[in-house]
XYZ file of C-alpha atoms in Angstrom:
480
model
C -45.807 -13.121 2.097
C -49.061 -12.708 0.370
C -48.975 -8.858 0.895
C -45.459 -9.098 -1.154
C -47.227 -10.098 -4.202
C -50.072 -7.616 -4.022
C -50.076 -5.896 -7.162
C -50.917 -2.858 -5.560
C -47.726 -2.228 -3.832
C -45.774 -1.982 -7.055
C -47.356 1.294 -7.191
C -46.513 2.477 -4.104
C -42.718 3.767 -4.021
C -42.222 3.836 -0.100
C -42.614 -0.489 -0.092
C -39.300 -0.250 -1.079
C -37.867 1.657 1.398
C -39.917 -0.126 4.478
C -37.187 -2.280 7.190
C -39.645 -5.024 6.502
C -38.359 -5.335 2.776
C -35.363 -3.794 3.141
C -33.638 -4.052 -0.767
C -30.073 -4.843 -0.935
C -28.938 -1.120 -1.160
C -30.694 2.105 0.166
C -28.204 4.723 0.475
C -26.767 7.066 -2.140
C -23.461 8.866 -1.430
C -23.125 10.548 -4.407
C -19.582 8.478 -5.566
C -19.991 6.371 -9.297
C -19.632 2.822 -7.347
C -22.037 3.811 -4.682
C -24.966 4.996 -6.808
C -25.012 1.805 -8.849
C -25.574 -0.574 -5.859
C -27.787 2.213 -3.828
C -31.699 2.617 -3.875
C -34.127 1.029 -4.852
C -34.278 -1.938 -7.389
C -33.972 -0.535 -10.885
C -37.830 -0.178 -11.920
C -37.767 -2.301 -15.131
C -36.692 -5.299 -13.199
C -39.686 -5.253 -10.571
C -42.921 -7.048 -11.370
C -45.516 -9.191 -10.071
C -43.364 -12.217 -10.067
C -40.138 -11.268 -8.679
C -41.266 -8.647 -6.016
C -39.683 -10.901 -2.992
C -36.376 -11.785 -4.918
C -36.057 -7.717 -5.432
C -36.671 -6.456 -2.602
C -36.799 -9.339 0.544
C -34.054 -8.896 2.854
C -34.302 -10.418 6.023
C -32.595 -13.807 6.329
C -34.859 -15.640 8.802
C -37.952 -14.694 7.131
C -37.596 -17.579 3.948
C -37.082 -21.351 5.021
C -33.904 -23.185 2.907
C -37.040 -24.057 0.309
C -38.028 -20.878 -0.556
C -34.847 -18.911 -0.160
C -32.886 -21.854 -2.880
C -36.218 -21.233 -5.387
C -35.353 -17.322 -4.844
C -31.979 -17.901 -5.615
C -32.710 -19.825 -9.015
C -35.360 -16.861 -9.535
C -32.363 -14.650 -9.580
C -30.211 -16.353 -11.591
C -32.706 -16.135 -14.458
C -32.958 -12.672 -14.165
C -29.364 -11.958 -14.209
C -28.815 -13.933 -17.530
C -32.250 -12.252 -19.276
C -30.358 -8.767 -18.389
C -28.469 -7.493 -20.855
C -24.047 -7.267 -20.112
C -22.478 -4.620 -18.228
C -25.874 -2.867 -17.227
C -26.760 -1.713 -14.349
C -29.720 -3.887 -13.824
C -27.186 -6.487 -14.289
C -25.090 -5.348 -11.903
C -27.323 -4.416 -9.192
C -29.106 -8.531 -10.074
C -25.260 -9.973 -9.099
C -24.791 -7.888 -5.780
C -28.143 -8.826 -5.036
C -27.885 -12.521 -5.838
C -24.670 -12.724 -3.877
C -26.508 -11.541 -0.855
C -29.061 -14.025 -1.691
C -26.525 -17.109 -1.821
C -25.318 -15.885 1.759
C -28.693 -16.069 2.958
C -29.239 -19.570 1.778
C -25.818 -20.775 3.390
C -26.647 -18.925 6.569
C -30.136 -20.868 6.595
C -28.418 -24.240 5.878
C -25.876 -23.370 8.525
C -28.880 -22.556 10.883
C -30.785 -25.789 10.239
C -27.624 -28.287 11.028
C -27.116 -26.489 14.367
C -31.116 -26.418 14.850
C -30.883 -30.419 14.248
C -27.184 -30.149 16.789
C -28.647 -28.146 19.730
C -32.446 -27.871 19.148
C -32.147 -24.214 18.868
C -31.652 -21.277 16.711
C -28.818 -19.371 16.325
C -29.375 -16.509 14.098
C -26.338 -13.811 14.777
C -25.296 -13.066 11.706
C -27.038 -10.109 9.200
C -26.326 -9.164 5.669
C -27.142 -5.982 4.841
C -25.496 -3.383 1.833
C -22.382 -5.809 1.655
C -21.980 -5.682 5.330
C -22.090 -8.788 7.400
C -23.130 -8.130 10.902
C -22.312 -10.429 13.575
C -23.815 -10.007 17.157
C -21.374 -9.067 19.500
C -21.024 -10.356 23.214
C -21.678 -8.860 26.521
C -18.115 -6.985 27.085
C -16.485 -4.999 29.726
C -14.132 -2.413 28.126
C -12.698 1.197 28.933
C -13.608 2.291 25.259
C -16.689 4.099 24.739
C -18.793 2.472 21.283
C -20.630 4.816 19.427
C -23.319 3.163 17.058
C -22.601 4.497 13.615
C -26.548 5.130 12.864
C -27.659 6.854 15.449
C -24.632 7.808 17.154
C -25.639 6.944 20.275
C -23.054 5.116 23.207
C -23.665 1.114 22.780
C -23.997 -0.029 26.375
C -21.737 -2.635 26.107
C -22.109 -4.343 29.600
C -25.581 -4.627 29.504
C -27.029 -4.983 25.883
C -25.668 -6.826 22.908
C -24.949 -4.876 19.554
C -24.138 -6.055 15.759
C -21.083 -5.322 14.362
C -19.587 -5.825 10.849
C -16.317 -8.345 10.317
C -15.190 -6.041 7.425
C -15.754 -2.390 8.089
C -16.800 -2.873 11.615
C -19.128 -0.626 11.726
C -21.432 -0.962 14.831
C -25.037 -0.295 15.524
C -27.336 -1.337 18.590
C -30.209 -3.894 17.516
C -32.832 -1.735 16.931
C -30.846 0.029 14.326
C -30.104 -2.361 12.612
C -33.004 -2.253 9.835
C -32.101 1.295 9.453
C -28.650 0.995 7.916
C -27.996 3.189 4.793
C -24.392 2.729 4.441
C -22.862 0.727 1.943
C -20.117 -1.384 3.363
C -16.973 0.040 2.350
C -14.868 -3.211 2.237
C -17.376 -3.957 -0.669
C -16.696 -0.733 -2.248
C -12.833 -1.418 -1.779
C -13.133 -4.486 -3.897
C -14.675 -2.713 -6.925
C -12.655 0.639 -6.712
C -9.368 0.730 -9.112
C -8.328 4.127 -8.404
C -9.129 6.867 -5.853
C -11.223 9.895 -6.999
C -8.777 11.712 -9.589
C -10.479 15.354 -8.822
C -9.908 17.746 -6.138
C -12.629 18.057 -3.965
C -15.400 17.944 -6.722
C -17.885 20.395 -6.828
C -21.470 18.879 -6.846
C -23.408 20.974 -4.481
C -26.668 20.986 -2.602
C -29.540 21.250 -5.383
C -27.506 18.282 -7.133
C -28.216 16.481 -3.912
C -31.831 17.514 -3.173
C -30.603 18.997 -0.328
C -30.448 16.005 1.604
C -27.522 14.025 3.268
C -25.534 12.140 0.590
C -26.122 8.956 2.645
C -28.444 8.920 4.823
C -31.015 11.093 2.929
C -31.956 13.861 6.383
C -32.821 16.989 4.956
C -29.539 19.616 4.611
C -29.684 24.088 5.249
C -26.797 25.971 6.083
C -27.662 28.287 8.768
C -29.264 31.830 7.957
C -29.738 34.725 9.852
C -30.323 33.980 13.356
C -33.076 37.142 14.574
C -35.902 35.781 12.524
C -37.195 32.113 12.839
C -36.062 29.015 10.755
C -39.839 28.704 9.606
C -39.845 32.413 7.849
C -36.392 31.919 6.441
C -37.284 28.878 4.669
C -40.388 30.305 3.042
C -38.746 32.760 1.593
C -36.448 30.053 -0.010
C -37.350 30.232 -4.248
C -35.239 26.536 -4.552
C -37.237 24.471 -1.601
C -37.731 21.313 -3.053
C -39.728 20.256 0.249
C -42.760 21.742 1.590
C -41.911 23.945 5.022
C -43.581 22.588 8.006
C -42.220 23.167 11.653
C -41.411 19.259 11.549
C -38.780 19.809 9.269
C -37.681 23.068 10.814
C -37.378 21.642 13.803
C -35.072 18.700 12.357
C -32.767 21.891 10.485
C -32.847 23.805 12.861
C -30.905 21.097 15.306
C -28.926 19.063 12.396
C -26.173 22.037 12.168
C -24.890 23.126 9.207
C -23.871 20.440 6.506
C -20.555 18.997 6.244
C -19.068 18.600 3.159
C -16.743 15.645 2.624
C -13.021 16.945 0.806
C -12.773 13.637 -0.717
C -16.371 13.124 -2.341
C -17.206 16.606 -2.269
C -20.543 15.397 -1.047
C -22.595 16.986 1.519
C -23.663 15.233 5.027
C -25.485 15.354 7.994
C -23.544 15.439 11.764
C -24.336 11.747 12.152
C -22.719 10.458 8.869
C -20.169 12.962 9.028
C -17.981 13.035 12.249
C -15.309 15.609 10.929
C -12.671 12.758 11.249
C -9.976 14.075 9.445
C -7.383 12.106 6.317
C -4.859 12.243 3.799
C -6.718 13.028 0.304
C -5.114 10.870 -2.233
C -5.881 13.600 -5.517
C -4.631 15.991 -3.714
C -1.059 13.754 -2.899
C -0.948 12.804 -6.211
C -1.299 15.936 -7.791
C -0.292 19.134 -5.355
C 2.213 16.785 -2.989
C -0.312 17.968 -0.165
C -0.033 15.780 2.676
C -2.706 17.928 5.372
C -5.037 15.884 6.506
C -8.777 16.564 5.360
C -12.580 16.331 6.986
C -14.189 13.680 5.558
C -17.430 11.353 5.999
C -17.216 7.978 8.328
C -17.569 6.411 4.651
C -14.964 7.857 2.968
C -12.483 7.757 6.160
C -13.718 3.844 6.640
C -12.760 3.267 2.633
C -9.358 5.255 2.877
C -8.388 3.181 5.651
C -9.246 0.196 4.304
C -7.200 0.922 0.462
C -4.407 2.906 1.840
C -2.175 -0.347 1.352
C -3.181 -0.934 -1.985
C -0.695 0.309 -5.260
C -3.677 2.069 -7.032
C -2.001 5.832 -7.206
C 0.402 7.158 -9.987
C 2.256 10.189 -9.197
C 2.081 13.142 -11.401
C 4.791 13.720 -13.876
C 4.972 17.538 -13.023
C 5.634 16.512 -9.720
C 8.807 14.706 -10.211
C 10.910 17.682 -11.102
C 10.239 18.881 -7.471
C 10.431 16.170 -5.266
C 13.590 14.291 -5.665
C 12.630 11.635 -3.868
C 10.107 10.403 -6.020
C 13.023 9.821 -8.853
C 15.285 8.231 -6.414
C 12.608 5.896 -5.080
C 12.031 5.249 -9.045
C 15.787 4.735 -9.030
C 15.887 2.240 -6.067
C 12.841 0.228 -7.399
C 14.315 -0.484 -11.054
C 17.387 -1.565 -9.894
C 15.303 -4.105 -7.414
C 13.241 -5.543 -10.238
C 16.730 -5.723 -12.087
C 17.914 -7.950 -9.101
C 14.420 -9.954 -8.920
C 15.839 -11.382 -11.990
C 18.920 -12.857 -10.374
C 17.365 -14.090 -7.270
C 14.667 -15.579 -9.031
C 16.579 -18.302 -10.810
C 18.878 -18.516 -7.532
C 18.390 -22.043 -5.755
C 20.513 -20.448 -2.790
C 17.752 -16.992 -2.757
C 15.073 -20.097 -2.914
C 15.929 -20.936 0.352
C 16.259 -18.071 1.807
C 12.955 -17.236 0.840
C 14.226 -14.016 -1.411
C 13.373 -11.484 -2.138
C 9.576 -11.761 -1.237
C 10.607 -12.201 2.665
C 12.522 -8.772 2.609
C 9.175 -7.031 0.557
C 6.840 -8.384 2.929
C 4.294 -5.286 2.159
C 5.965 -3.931 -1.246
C 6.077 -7.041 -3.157
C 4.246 -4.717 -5.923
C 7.837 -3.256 -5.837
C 8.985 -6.001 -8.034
C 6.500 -5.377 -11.217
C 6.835 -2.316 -12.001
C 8.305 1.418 -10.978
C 4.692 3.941 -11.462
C 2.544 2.050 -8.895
C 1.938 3.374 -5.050
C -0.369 2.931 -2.274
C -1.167 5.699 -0.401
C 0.898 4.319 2.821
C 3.573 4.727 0.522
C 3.511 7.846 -0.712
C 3.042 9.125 3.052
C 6.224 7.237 3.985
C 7.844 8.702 1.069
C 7.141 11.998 2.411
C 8.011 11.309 6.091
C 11.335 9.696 4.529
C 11.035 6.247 5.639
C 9.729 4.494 2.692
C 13.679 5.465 0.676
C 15.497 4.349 3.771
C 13.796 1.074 3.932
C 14.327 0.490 0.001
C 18.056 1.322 0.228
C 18.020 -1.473 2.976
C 16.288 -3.495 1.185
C 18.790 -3.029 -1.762
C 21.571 -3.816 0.546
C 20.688 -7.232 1.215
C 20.012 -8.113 -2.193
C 23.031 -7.016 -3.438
C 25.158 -8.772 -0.701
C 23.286 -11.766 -1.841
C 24.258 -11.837 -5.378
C 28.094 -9.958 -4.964
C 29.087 -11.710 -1.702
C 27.721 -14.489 -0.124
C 26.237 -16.402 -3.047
C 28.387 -17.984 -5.873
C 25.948 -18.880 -8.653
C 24.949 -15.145 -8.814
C 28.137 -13.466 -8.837
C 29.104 -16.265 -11.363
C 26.464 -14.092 -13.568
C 27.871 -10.690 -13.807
C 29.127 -8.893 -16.585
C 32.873 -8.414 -17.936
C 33.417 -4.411 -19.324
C 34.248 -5.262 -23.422
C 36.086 -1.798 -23.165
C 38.501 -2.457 -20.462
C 38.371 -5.644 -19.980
C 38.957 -6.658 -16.423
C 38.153 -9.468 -14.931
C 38.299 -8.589 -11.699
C 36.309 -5.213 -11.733
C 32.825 -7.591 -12.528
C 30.061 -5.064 -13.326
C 26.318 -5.472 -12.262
C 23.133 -4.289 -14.895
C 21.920 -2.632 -11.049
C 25.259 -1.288 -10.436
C 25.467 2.574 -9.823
C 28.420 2.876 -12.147
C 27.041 0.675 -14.717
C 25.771 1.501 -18.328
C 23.329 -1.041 -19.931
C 22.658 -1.086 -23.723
C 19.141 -0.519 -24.786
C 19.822 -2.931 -27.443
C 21.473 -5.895 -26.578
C 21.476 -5.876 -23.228
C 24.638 -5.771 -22.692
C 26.647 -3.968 -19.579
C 29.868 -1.494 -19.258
C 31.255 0.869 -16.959
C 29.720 4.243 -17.254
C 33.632 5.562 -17.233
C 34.592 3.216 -20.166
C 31.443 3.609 -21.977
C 32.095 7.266 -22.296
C 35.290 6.571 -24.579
C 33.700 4.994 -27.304
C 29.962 5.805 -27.287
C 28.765 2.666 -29.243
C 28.259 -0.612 -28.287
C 30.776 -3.487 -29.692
C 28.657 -5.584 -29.268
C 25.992 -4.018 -31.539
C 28.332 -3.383 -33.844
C 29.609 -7.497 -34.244
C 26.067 -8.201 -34.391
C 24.848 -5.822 -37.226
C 28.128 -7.550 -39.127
C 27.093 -10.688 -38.247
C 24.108 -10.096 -39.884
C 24.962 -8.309 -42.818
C 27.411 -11.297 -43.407
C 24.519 -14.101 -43.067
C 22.235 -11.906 -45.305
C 25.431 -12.075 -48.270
C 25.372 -15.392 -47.680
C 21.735 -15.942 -47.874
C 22.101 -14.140 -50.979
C 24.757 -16.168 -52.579
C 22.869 -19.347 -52.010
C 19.655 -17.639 -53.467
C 21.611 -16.377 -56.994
C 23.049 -20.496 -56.909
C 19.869 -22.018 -56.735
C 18.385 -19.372 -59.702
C 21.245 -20.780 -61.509
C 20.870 -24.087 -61.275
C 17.141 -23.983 -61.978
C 17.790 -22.487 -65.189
C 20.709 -25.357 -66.333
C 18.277 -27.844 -65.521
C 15.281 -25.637 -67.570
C 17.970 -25.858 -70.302
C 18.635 -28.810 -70.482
């Protein structure tokens, strides 16, 4: 604790980067939400004073005490920070992690008090919380996600996350660059817009996006990695056979299609997915390589309605305007069932939704999942379903809806009842009213509109008369 407050380490960069004093956030993958929440502290926030609250990460090594005077520590900061700054920003994720801690320790000291011992399993680390995982016979072969090593899972523990579930052995644990990505799904509103973004190599020091191991492609393989490197005018490292050596056996770099960042083997698997830009903008559906972040955080949004199609695409995929179709005549019948004490109990129309609820608000929003059951043609067929019950609802089976439909001013039958949702139904953009297509055709203005503007026009006369009676009168009586 004392060596913490030394002075001198503010002046040496690699404290912060020590498993000892691990800071909140240590990788940097290149992505806008990443970079704020990866590295180091932001330098104009670390001082003498607040050295531990910046940068102390383990969650056994402060008692309740000192971890609740930490967390007030941090609170000051955060309100001397300026709003919507990154120092700000990185202050919050940090005192978040901080709060955790303080729980955990709590949580730790009743079951100390319960059992006389402690039970520490639980790690939070980058947004992840690790959990220590049990002794387990399976036939499924772990891989720890730092090292890539197999986790002997019959004969050594291992930590694994409860929202990514990423998985490391113990000793790895301190060495964990990754960013959870269930964290990063919580801030992102929208995927990456661009194609495959070119950033490059020199933008990246030539280093892994995430886990920082120094990046060559392969050259020319009848002279050795040591004399093709010094030849090299854009090294930004000095060439020793150390790092040679690690070049020499990393393989070439892999280059993520939906970051467009470059990685190492071990963050970078070549696991293969659907890129949303390029669904949303080329209709390409072929899956991808990307890095174990990027696949981790397209797995866990793919069910969220962030995406809009677009436009362009419409005029070649006619499913997207039927979909489009389908959906504004469901919100049309949300507004029936809604107000529908029979639909009530029947739990309608959220039961039938389930995972499309979104559905209901509006007719531009998708989730990935959807778009790739667009494609596949499942996602149409379920709506039409969908559609099918609701409509049987308010025609058929219940009487207060079909009590609500609309009688055609044209040809007035009251037996043909038209629906607003109705295929063969033409609504008014004015007054809301609803005709058949077939009738509406004939006379190509709304009756309705028409009695209204006359309506008006008549009240305004009147208004008028009553406004030329009372001028009157106040002059006889200024007369008089």
């Amino acid at each position: 604790m004392e060596a913490h407050s030394d002075p001198d380490h503010l002046d040496n960069p690699e404290i912060l980067h020590t498993p000892e004093l691990l800071s909140p956030a240590s990788s940097n993958s290149g992505d806008e939400v990443m970079e704020s929440y990866s590295g180091p502290p932001p330098k104009t926030l670390v001082n003498e004073k607040n050295y531990i609250t910046l940068t102390e990460g383990c969650p056994s090594s402060l008692t309740v005490e000192e971890l609740s005077a930490v967390v007030d520590q941090c609170k000051d900061l955060v309100m001397k920070t300026s709003e919507c700054s990154e120092e700000r920003r990185w202050l919050v994720r940090r005192l978040i992690e901080l709060r955790y801690q303080l729980q955990e320790a709590r949580d730790n000291q009743e079951q100390l008090a319960e059992i006389g011992e402690e039970v520490a399993d639980t790690r939070v680390q980058l947004g992840h919380h690790f959990r220590m995982e049990s002794l387990i016979l399976t036939a499924n072969r772990m891989i720890c996600d730092q090292c890539c090593a197999i986790i002997m899972t019959v004969i050594q523990s291992w930590y694994q996350c409860i929202d990514c579930q990423y998985k490391c052995h113990i000793k790895c644990l301190p060495y964990v660059c990754r960013v959870c990505p269930h964290l990063l799904a919580s801030e992102i509103s929208h995927y990456e817009e661009n194609i495959c973004p070119e950033i490059g190599l020199k933008a990246q020091g030539y280093a892994c996006a995430e886990c920082k191991t120094d990046l060559i492609f392969s050259l020319k393989k009848d002279s050795s990695i040591v004399q093709q490197l010094s030849v090299l005018k854009e090294c930004v490292l000095p060439v020793t056979s150390a790092a040679a050596s690690r070049w020499s056996s990393s393989g070439d770099p892999r280059r993520c299609d939906y970051t467009g960042l470059y990685y190492c083997g071990r963050c970078h698997w070549n696991q293969a997915a659907v890129i949303p830009a390029r669904v949303a903008r080329n209709w390409d559906f072929g899956p991808r390589p990307v890095s174990q972040a990027a696949h981790r955080l397209l797995q866990l949004t793919q069910a969220r309605p962030i995406m809009q199609i677009d436009a362009r695409i419409e005029g070649f995929v006619n499913d997207i305007c039927e979909v489009k179709k389908v959906r504004g005549e469901l919100i049309m019948m949300k507004q029936y069932l809604i107000r529908c004490r029979n639909a009530k109990q029947e739990q309608l129309p959220w039961s039938l939704l389930k995972q499309h609820q979104y559905f209901l608000q509006d007719c531009e929003q998708y989730s990935l999942r959807d778009l790739i059951e667009l494609h596949s043609g499942e996602l149409i067929t379920t709506l039409k379903d969908i559609r099918k019950e609701f409509s049987k609802h308010i025609k058929v089976k219940c009487t207060i809806c079909s009590g609500q439909g609309y009688i055609c001013e044209v040809c007035a039958d009251d037996k043909n009842i038209v629906f607003p949702f109705d295929s063969t139904a033409y609504n008014c953009s004015k007054c809301r009213w609803v005709y058949h297509k077939t009738c509406f055709q004939s006379i190509h203005t709304c009756s309705r509109c028409i009695r209204i503007e006359k309506r008006k026009s008549k009240d305004a006369e009147t208004e008028d008369n009553v406004c030329e009676e009372a001028v009157e009168l106040d002059d006889d009586f200024a007369r008089k």
